[in-house]
Short mmCIF file of C-alpha atoms in Angstrom, two decimals:
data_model
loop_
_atom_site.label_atom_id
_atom_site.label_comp_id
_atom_site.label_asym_id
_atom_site.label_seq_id
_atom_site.Cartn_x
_atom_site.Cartn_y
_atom_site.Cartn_z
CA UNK A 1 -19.38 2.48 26.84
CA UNK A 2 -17.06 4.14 24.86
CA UNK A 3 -14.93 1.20 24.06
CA UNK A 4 -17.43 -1.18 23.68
CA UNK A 5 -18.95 0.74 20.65
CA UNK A 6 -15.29 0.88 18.93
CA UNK A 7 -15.19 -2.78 19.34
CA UNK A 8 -18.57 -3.54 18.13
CA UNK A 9 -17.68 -1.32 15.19
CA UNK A 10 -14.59 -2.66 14.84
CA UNK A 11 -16.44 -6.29 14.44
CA UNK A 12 -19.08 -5.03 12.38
CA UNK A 13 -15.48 -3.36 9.73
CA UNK A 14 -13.83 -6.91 10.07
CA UNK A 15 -16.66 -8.16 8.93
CA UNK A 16 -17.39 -6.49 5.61
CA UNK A 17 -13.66 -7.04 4.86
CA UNK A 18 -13.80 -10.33 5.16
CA UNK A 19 -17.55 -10.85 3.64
CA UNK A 20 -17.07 -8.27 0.74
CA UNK A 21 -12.83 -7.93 0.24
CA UNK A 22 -13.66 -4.40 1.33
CA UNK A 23 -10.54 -1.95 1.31
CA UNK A 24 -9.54 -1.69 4.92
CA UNK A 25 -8.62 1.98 4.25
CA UNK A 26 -11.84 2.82 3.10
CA UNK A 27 -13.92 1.14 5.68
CA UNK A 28 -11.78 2.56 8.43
CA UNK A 29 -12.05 5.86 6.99
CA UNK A 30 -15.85 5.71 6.77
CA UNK A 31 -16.51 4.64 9.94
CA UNK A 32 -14.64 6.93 11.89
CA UNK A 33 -16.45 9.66 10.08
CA UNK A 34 -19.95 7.86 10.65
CA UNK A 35 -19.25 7.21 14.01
CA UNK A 36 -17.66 10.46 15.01
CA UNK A 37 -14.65 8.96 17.22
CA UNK A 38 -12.44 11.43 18.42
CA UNK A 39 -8.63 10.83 18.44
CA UNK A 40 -8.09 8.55 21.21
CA UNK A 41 -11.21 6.02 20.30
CA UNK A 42 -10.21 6.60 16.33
CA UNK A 43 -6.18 5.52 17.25
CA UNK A 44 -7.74 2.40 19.33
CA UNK A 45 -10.29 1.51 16.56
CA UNK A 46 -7.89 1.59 14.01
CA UNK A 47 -5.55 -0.11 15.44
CA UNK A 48 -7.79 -3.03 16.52
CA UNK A 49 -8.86 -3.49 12.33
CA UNK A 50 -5.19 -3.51 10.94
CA UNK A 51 -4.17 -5.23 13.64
CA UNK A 52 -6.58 -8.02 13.21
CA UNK A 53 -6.34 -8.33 9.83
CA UNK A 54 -2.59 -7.92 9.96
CA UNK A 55 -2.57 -11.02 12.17
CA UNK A 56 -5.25 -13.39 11.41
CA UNK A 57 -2.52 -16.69 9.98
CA UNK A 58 -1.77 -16.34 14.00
CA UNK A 59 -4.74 -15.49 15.87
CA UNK A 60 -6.50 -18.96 13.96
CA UNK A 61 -3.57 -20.66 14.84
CA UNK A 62 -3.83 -19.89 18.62
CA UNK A 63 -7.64 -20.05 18.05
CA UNK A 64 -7.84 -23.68 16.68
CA UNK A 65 -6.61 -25.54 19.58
CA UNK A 66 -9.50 -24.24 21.61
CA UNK A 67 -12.10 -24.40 19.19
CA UNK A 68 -14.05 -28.19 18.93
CA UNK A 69 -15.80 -27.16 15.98
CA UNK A 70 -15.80 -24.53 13.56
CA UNK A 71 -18.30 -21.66 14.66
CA UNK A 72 -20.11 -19.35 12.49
CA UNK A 73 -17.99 -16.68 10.70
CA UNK A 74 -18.50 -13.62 12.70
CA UNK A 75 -17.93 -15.47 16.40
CA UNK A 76 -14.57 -16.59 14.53
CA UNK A 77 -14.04 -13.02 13.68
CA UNK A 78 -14.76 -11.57 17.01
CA UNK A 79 -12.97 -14.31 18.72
CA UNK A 80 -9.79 -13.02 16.48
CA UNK A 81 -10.48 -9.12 17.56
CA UNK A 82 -10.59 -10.06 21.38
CA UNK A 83 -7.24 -12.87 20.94
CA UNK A 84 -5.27 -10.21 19.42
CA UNK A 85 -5.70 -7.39 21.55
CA UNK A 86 -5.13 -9.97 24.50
CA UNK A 87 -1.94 -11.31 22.38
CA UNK A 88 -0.94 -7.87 21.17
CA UNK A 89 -2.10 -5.06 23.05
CA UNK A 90 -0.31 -4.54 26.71
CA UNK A 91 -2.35 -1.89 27.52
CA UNK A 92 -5.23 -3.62 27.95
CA UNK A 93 -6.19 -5.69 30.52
CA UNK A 94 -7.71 -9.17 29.14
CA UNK A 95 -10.80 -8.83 31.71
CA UNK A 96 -12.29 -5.62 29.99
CA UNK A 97 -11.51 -7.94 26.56
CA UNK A 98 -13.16 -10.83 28.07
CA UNK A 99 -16.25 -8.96 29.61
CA UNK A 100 -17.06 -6.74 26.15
CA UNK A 101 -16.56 -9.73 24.03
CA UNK A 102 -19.22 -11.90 25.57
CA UNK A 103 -21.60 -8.69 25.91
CA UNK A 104 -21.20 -8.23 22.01
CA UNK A 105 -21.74 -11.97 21.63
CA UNK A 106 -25.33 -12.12 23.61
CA UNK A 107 -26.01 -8.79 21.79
CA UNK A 108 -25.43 -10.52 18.27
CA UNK A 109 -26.25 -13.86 18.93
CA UNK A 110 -27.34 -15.84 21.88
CA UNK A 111 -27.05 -17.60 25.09
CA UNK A 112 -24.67 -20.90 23.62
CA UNK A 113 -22.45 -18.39 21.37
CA UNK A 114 -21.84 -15.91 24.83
CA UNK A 115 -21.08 -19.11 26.76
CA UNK A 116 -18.61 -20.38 23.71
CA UNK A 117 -16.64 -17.05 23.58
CA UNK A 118 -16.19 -17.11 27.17
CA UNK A 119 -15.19 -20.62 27.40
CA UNK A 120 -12.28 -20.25 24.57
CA UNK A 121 -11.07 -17.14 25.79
CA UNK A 122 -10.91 -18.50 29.86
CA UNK A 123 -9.28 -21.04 28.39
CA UNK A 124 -6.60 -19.40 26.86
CA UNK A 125 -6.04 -17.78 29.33
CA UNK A 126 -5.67 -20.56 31.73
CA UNK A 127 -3.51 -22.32 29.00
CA UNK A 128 -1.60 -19.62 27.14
CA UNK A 129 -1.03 -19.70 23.19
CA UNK A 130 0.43 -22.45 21.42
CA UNK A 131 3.90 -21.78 19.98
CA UNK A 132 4.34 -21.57 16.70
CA UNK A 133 7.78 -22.93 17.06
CA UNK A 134 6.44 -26.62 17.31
CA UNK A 135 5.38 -26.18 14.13
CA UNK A 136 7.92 -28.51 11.83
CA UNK A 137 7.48 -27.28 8.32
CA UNK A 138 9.78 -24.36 8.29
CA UNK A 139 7.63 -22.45 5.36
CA UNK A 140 4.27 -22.98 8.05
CA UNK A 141 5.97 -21.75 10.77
CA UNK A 142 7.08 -18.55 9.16
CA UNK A 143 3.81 -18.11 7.88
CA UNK A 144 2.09 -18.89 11.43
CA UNK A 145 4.99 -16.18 13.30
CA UNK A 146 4.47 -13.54 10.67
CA UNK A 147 0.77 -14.49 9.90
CA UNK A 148 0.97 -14.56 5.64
CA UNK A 149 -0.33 -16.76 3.80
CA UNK A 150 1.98 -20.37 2.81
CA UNK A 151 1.37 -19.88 -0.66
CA UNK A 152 2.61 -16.14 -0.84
CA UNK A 153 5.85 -17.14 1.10
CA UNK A 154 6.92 -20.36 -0.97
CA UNK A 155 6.68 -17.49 -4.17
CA UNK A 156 8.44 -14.98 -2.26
CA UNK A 157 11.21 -17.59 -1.27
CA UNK A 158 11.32 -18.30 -5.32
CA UNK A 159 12.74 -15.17 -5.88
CA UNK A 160 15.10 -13.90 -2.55
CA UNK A 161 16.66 -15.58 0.06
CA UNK A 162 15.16 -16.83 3.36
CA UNK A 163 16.47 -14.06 5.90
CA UNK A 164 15.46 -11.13 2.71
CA UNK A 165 11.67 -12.83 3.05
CA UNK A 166 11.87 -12.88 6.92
CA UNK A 167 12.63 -9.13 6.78
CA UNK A 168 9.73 -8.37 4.14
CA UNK A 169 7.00 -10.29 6.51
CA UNK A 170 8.58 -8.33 9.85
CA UNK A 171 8.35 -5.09 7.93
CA UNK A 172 4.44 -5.88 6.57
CA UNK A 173 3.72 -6.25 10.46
CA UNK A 174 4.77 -2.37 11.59
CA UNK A 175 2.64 0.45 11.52
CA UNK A 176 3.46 2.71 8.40
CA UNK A 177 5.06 6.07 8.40
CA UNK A 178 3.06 9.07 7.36
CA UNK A 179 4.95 10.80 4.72
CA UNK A 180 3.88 14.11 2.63
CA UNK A 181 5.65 15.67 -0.21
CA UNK A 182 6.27 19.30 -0.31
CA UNK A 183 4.30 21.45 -3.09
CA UNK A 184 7.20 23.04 -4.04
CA UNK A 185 5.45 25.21 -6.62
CA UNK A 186 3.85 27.40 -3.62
CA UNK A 187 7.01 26.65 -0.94
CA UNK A 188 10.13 24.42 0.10
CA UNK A 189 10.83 21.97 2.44
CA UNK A 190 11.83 23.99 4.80
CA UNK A 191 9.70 26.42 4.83
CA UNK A 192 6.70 23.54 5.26
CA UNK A 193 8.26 21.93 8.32
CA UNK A 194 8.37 25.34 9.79
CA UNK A 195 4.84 25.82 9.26
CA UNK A 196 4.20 22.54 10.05
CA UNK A 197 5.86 23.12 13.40
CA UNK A 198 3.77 26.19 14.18
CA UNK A 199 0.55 24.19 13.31
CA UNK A 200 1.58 21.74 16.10
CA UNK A 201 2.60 18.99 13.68
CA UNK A 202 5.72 17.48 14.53
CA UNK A 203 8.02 16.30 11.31
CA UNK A 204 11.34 15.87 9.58
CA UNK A 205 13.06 15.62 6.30
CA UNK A 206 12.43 12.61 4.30
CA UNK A 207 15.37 9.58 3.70
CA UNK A 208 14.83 9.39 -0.43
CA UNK A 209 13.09 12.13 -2.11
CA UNK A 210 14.57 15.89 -1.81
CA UNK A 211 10.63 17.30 -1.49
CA UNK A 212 9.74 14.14 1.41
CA UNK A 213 8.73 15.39 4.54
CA UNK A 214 8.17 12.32 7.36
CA UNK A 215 4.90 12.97 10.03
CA UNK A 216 6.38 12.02 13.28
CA UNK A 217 3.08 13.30 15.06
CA UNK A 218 0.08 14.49 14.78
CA UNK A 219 -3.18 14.80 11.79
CA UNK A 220 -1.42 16.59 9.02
CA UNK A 221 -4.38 16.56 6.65
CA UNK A 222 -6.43 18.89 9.63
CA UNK A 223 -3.81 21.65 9.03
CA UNK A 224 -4.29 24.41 6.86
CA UNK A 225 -0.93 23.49 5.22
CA UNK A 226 -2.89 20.38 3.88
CA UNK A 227 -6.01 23.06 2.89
CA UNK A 228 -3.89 25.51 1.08
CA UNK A 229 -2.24 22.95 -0.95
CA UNK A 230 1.36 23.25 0.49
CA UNK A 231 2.11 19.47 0.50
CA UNK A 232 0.15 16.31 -0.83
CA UNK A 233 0.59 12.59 1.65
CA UNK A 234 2.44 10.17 -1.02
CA UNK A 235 4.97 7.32 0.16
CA UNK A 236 8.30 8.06 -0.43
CA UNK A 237 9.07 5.37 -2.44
CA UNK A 238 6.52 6.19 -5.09
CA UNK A 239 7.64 9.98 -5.27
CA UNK A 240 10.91 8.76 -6.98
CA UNK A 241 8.94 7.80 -10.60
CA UNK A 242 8.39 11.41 -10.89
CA UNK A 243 12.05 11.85 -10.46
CA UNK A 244 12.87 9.19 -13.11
CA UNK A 245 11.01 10.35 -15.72
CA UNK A 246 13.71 12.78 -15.87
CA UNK A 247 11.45 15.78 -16.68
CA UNK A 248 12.50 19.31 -17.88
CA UNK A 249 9.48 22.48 -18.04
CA UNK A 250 7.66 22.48 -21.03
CA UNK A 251 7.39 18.69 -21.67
CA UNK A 252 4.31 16.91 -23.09
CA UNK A 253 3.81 13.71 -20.40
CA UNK A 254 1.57 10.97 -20.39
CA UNK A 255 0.47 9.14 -17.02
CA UNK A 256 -1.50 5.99 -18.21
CA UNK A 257 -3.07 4.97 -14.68
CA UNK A 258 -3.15 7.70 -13.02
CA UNK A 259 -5.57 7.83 -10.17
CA UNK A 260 -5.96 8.99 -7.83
CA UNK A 261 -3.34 11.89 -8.93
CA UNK A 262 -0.34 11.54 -6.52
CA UNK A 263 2.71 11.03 -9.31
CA UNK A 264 0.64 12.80 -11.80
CA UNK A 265 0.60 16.27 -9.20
CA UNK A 266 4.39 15.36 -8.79
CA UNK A 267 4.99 15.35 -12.44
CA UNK A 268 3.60 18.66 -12.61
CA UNK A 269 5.05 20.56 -9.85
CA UNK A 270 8.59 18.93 -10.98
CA UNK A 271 7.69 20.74 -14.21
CA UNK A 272 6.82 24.23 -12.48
CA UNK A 273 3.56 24.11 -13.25
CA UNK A 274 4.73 24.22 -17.38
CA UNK A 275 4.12 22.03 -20.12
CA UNK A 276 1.20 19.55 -20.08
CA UNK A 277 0.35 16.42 -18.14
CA UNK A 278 -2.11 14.05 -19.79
CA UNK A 279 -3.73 11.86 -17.17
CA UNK A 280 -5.77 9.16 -17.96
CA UNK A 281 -7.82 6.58 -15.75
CA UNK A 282 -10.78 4.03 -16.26
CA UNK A 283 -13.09 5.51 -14.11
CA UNK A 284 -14.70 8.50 -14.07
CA UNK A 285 -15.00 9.32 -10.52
CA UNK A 286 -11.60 8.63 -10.05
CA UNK A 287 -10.94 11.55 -13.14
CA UNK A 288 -12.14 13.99 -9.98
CA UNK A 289 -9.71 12.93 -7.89
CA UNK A 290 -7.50 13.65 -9.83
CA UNK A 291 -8.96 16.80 -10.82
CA UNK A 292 -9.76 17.86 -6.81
CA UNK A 293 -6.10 16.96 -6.11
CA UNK A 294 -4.86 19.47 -8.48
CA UNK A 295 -6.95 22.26 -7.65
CA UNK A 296 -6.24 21.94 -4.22
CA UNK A 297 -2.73 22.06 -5.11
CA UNK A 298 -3.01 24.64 -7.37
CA UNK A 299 -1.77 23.17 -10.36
CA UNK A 300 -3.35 24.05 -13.95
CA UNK A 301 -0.92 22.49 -16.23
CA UNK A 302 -2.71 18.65 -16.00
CA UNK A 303 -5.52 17.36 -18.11
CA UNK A 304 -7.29 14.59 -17.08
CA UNK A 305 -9.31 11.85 -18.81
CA UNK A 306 -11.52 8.99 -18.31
CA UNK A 307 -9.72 6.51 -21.10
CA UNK A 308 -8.67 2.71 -20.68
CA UNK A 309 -4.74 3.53 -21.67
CA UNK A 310 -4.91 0.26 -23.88
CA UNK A 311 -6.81 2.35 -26.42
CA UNK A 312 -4.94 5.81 -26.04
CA UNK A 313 -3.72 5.46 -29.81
CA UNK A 314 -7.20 6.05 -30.81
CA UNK A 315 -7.07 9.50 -29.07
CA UNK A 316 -3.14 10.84 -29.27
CA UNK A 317 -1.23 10.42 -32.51
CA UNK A 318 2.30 8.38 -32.81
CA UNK A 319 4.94 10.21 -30.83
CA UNK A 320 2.63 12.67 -28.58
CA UNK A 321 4.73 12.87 -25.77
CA UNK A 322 8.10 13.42 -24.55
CA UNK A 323 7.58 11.52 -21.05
CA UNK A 324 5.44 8.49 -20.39
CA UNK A 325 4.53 6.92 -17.45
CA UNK A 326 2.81 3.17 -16.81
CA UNK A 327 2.39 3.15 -12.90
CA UNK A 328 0.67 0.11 -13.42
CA UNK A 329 -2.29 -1.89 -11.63
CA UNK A 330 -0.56 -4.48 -9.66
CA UNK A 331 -0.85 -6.83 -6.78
CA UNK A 332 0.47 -4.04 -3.95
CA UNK A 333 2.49 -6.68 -2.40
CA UNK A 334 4.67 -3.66 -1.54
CA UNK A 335 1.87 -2.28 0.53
CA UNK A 336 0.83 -4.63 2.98
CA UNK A 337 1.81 -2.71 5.84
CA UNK A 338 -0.80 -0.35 4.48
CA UNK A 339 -3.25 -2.79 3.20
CA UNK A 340 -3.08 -5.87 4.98
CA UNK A 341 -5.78 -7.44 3.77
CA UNK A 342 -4.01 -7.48 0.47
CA UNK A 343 -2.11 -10.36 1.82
CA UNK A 344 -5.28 -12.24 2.07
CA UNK A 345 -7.44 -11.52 -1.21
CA UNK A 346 -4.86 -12.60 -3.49
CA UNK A 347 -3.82 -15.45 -5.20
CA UNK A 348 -0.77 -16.59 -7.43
CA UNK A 349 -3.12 -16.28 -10.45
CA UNK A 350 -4.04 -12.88 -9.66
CA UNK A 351 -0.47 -12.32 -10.06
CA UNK A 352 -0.58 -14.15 -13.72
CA UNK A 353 -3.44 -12.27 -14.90
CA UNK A 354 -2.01 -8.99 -14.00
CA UNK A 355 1.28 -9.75 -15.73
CA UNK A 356 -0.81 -9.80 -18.93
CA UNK A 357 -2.68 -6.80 -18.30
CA UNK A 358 0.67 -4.86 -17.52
CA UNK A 359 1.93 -6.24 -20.63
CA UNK A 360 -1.02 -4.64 -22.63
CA UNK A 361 -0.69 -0.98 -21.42
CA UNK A 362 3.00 -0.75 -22.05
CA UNK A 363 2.91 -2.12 -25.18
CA UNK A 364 0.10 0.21 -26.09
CA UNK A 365 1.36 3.26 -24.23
CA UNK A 366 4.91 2.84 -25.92
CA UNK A 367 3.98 4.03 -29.72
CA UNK A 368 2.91 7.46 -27.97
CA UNK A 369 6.98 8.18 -27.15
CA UNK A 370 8.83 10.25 -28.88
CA UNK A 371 12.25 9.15 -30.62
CA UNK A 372 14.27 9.73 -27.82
CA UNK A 373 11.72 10.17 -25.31
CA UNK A 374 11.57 7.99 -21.95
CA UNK A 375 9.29 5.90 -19.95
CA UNK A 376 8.85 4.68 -16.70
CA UNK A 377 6.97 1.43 -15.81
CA UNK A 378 6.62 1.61 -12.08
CA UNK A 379 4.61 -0.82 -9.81
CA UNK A 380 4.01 -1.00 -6.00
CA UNK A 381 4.66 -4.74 -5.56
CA UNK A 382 8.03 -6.76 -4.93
CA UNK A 383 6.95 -9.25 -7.92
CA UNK A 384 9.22 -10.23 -10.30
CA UNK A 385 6.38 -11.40 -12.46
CA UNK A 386 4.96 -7.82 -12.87
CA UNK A 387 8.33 -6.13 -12.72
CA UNK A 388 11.71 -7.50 -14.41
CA UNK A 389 9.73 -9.86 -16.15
CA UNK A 390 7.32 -7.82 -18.13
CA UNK A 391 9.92 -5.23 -18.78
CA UNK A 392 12.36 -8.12 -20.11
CA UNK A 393 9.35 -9.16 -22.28
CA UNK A 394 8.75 -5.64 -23.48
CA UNK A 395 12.08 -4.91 -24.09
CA UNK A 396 12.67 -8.43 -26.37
CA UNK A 397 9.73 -7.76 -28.64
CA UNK A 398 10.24 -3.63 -29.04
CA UNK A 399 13.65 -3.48 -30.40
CA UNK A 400 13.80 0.34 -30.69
CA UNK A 401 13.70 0.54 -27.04
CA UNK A 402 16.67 0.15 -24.73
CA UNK A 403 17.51 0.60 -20.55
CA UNK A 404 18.09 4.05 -19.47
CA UNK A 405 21.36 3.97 -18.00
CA UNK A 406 21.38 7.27 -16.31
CA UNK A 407 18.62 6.12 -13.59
CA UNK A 408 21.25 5.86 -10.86
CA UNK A 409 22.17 9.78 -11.08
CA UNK A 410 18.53 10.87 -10.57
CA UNK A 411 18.00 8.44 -7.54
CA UNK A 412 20.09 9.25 -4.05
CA UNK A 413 23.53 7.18 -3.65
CA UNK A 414 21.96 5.39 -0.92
CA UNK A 415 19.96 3.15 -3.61
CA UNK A 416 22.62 2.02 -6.07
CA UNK A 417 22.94 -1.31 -3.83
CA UNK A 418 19.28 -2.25 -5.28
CA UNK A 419 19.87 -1.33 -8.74
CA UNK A 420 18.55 -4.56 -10.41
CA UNK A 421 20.83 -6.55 -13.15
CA UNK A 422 20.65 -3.65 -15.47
CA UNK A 423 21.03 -0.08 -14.52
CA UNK A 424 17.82 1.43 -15.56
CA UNK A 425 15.96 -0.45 -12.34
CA UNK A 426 15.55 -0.99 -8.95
CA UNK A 427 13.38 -2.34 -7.01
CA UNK A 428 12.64 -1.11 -3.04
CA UNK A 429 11.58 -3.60 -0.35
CA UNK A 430 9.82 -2.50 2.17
CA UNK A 431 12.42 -3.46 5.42
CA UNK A 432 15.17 -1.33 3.54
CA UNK A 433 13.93 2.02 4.11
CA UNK A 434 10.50 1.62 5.96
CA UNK A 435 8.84 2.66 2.94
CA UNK A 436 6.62 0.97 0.94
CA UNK A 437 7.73 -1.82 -1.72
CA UNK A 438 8.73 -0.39 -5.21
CA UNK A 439 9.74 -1.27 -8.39
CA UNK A 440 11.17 1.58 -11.42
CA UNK A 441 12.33 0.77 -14.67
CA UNK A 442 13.33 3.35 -17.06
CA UNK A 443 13.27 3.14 -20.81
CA UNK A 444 14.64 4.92 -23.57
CA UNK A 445 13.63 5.09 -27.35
CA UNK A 446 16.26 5.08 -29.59
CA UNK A 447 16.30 8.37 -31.45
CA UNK A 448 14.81 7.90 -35.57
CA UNK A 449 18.96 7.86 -37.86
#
C-alpha cells in the first residue's frame, strides 16, 4: 500500500511539472513533507520524479511504438513513470509495476484507459524496447540515448566537440553529490567532519574549494551541525566566486542577485564576519532567505535588500564598493543533474533574452566599483551566450575595465586546463569534476592616473 501511494504521488508531482513548469525541487520537497514518507519511501519517490523527468526523450521513444494513438496527457505520463522504473530500476520487479499502474489507471480514469496501460506495458514486455541505435540521424540518436532535447544538443555541438557534449549529457543523467561548505567563522573542516562523523553522517573533504565537505551518506540538514550553523549545502563549483572576488576583512561588497544567500554567506565568512555585504534581490520573500540563512549561520556583517540591481545607482553612489558580484539569472544548463526539467522548459530564445538581461545588470552594477576594485560575473550554465559572450561585450564597450589576470592563483592547480582564452575565466562542465556546470570571469577596474 505503501508503494502504491508513492507512485500515485509521484504521478500526481509529474504532473504539475509538466502542466505548470513546476520546480522539481520544490514539488519533491513539498510532498514528502505533506505526505510524511519516511526515508526508504522518500529515496524511492524521489527517485521515481528525477528519474522520469531525467528520461522522458527515451521513455516516449520506447513508448511510441506501442502507442496507436496519442492518449490523454496524464496516461502518457504514468505510462512514462511505470516504463522507466521497468527500463531503469533492477530492483523492481515489472509485475508489481504492471499491477499498480493499471490500479492507478481505473482509480483515475476508467475501464478503456486500465485496459490501454496494460496492453502497452504487456506488450513491451513481450517485445522489449526499441533501440535507439537504429535511429540514423546521429544528433536524434544522442538525444534519444541521453534523453535531451535535439535542439539543445545541435547548440551545445556549436560550441564543443562531439565526445565533450556526450560527456555533458552522461553527466546530466547521474544522481548529484551532496556537498556542504564549512562555516568556518564558528569551526574548520576538520573539526566538522569529525562532528559530522559522531552525528552518524558519513563525509569527506571536498575536490575544489578548501572549506567543501562531500556527503557520502546520510541527511545532513537533520543534524544539529546543520541547526547550529556549522556548515551551509552549496555546490562546489559555485563556492569558488566567493574565492575570486579576492576578498580581504573590512571590504564593502555588493552581491547583485543574491538569493537565496549561498555566495553572499560565503562572502561573509571569507571576510570573518568584517566589513559589509550588500545583498540585493527582486523579491521580497527571497530577502528572508537570505536573511534566515545568515542568522542561522551566525553572520551579522550582511545587509540585505529587496532592489532590482538594474536600478542600484539610484540607491549607492559611484564607487560604493570594493567587491562586486553579478551571479547572474541564467538558463542553469549547468544544473540539470539537479533540475532536470530545466532541460525541458527551455528554449534557444530563452537563452537570447537572458543574454540581454545579463547584459543590463553588469553594465549597471559596474559604475558601483571602485578604481581598482574587482568583479565577478558568475553564471551556472555552460552557455557561451551568457558567459564569454556578454563579458566580451562588456568588456568592448567599458574601456576602463580589463581581465583579472591573477584568477588562476586563487583557484586550485587542478583547474588551469579550463581557464578560457583569457586568464581571468573558466568555465566548469559538469563531467569534469561531478560538480555542477560553472562559469567565473573576473574583472578589474583600472585604477583613476
Amino acid at each position: 500500500m505503501a508503494k502504491q501511494k508513492v507512485r500515485d504521488t509521484a504521478l500526481t508531482t509529474l504532473l504539475k511539472i509538466e502542466q505548470d513548469e513546476a520546480y522539481s525541487n520544490l514539488l519533491i520537497n513539498r510532498a514528502v513533507e505533506k505526505n510524511h514518507f519516511d526515508s526508504k519511501d522518500t529515496a524511492f519517490f524521489t527517485r521515481l520524479v528525477y528519474g522520469t523527468v531525467q528520461r522522458k526523450n527515451t521513455l516516449d521513444f520506447y513508448l511510441n511504438s506501442f502507442l496507436k494513438k496519442e492518449p490523454e496527457l496524464w496516461v502518457r505520463v504514468l505510462l512514462r513513470l511505470a516504463v522507466y522504473q521497468m527500463a531503469f530500476l533492477d530492483r523492481v520487479p515489472d509485475r508489481a509495476v504492471l499491477h499498480e499502474s493499471v490500479e492507478i489507471a481505473k482509480r483515475r480514469g476508467h475501464k478503456g484507459i486500465s485496459g490501454l496501460v496494460n496492453g502497452v506495458l504487456r506488450a513491451i514486455q513481450r517485445k522489449g524496447f526499441p533501440d535507439p541505435a537504429n535511429v540514423k540521424d546521429p544528433v536524434e540518436k544522442l538525444a534519444v540515448e541521453t534523453s535531451h532535447p535535439k535542439w539543445l544538443l545541435d547548440h551545445w555541438l556549436s560550441q564543443y566537440d562531439q565526445d565533450t557534449v556526450h560527456q555533458i549529457c552522461e553527466a546530466n543523467n547521474t544522481l548529484p553529490e551532496v556537498t556542504v561548505r564549512t562555516n568556518k567563522v564558528k569551526t574548520t573542516r576538520d573539526r566538522l567532519l569529525n562532528d559530522l562523523e559522531g552525528e552518524g553522517i558519513e563525509a569527506e573533504a571536498g575536490t575544489l574549494a578548501p572549506e567543501a565537505v562531500k556527503i557520502t551518506k546520510g541527511v545532513v540538514q537533520h543534524t544539529s551541525c546543520f541547526k547550529n550553523g556549522l556548515l551551509s549545502i552549496q555546490d562546489e563549483s559555485s563556492m569558488l566566486a566567493a574565492h575570486a572576488l579576492d576578498l580581504q576583512e573590512g571590504m564593502k561588497v555588493l552581491d547583485g542577485c543574491a538569493a537565496p544567500g549561498g555566495k553572499t554567506t560565503h562572502i561573509a565568512q571569507l571576510m570573518n564576519n568584517t566589513g559589509c555585504v550588500t545583498a540585493l534581490d527582486l523579491h521580497k520573500y527571497k530577502i528572508n532567505l537570505i536573511e534566515q540563512q545568515a542568522s542561522r549561520l551566525g553572520l551579522t556583517n550582511i545587509k540585505a535588500s529587496a532592489l532590482d540591481s538594474r536600478k542600484a545607482h539610484e540607491s549607492f553612489q559611484k564607487g560604493a564598493f570594493d567587491r562586486i558580484l553579478v551571479d547572474a539569472p541564467c538558463s542553469g544548463f549547468g544544473v540539470i543533474r539537479r533540475k532536470p526539467d530545466i532541460k525541458w522548459g527551455k528554449t534557444a530564445e530563452d537563452i537570447r533574452m537572458l543574454a540581454t538581461v545579463q547584459t543590463e545588470i553588469l553594465q549597471a552594477l559596474a559604475h558601483l566599483l571602485k578604481p581598482g576594485g574587482k568583479l565577478v560575473y558568475s553564471t551556472c550554465t555552460i552557455e557561451s551566450e551568457e558567459n564569454e559572450k556578454v563579458v566580451e561585450s562588456f568588456l568592448k564597450q567599458n574601456e576602463s575595465f580589463s581581465w583579472d589576470t591573477t584568477l588562476a592563483d586563487r583557484l586550485p592547480e587542478k583547474l588551469e586546463r579550463y581557464m578560457v582564452s583569457g586568464e581571468g575565466q573558466v568555465q566548469i562542465l559538469p563531467h569534469q569534476f561531478g560538480t555542477d556546470g560553472f562559469y567565473i570571469a573576473v574583472l578589474r577596474k583600472e585604477e583613476v592616473r
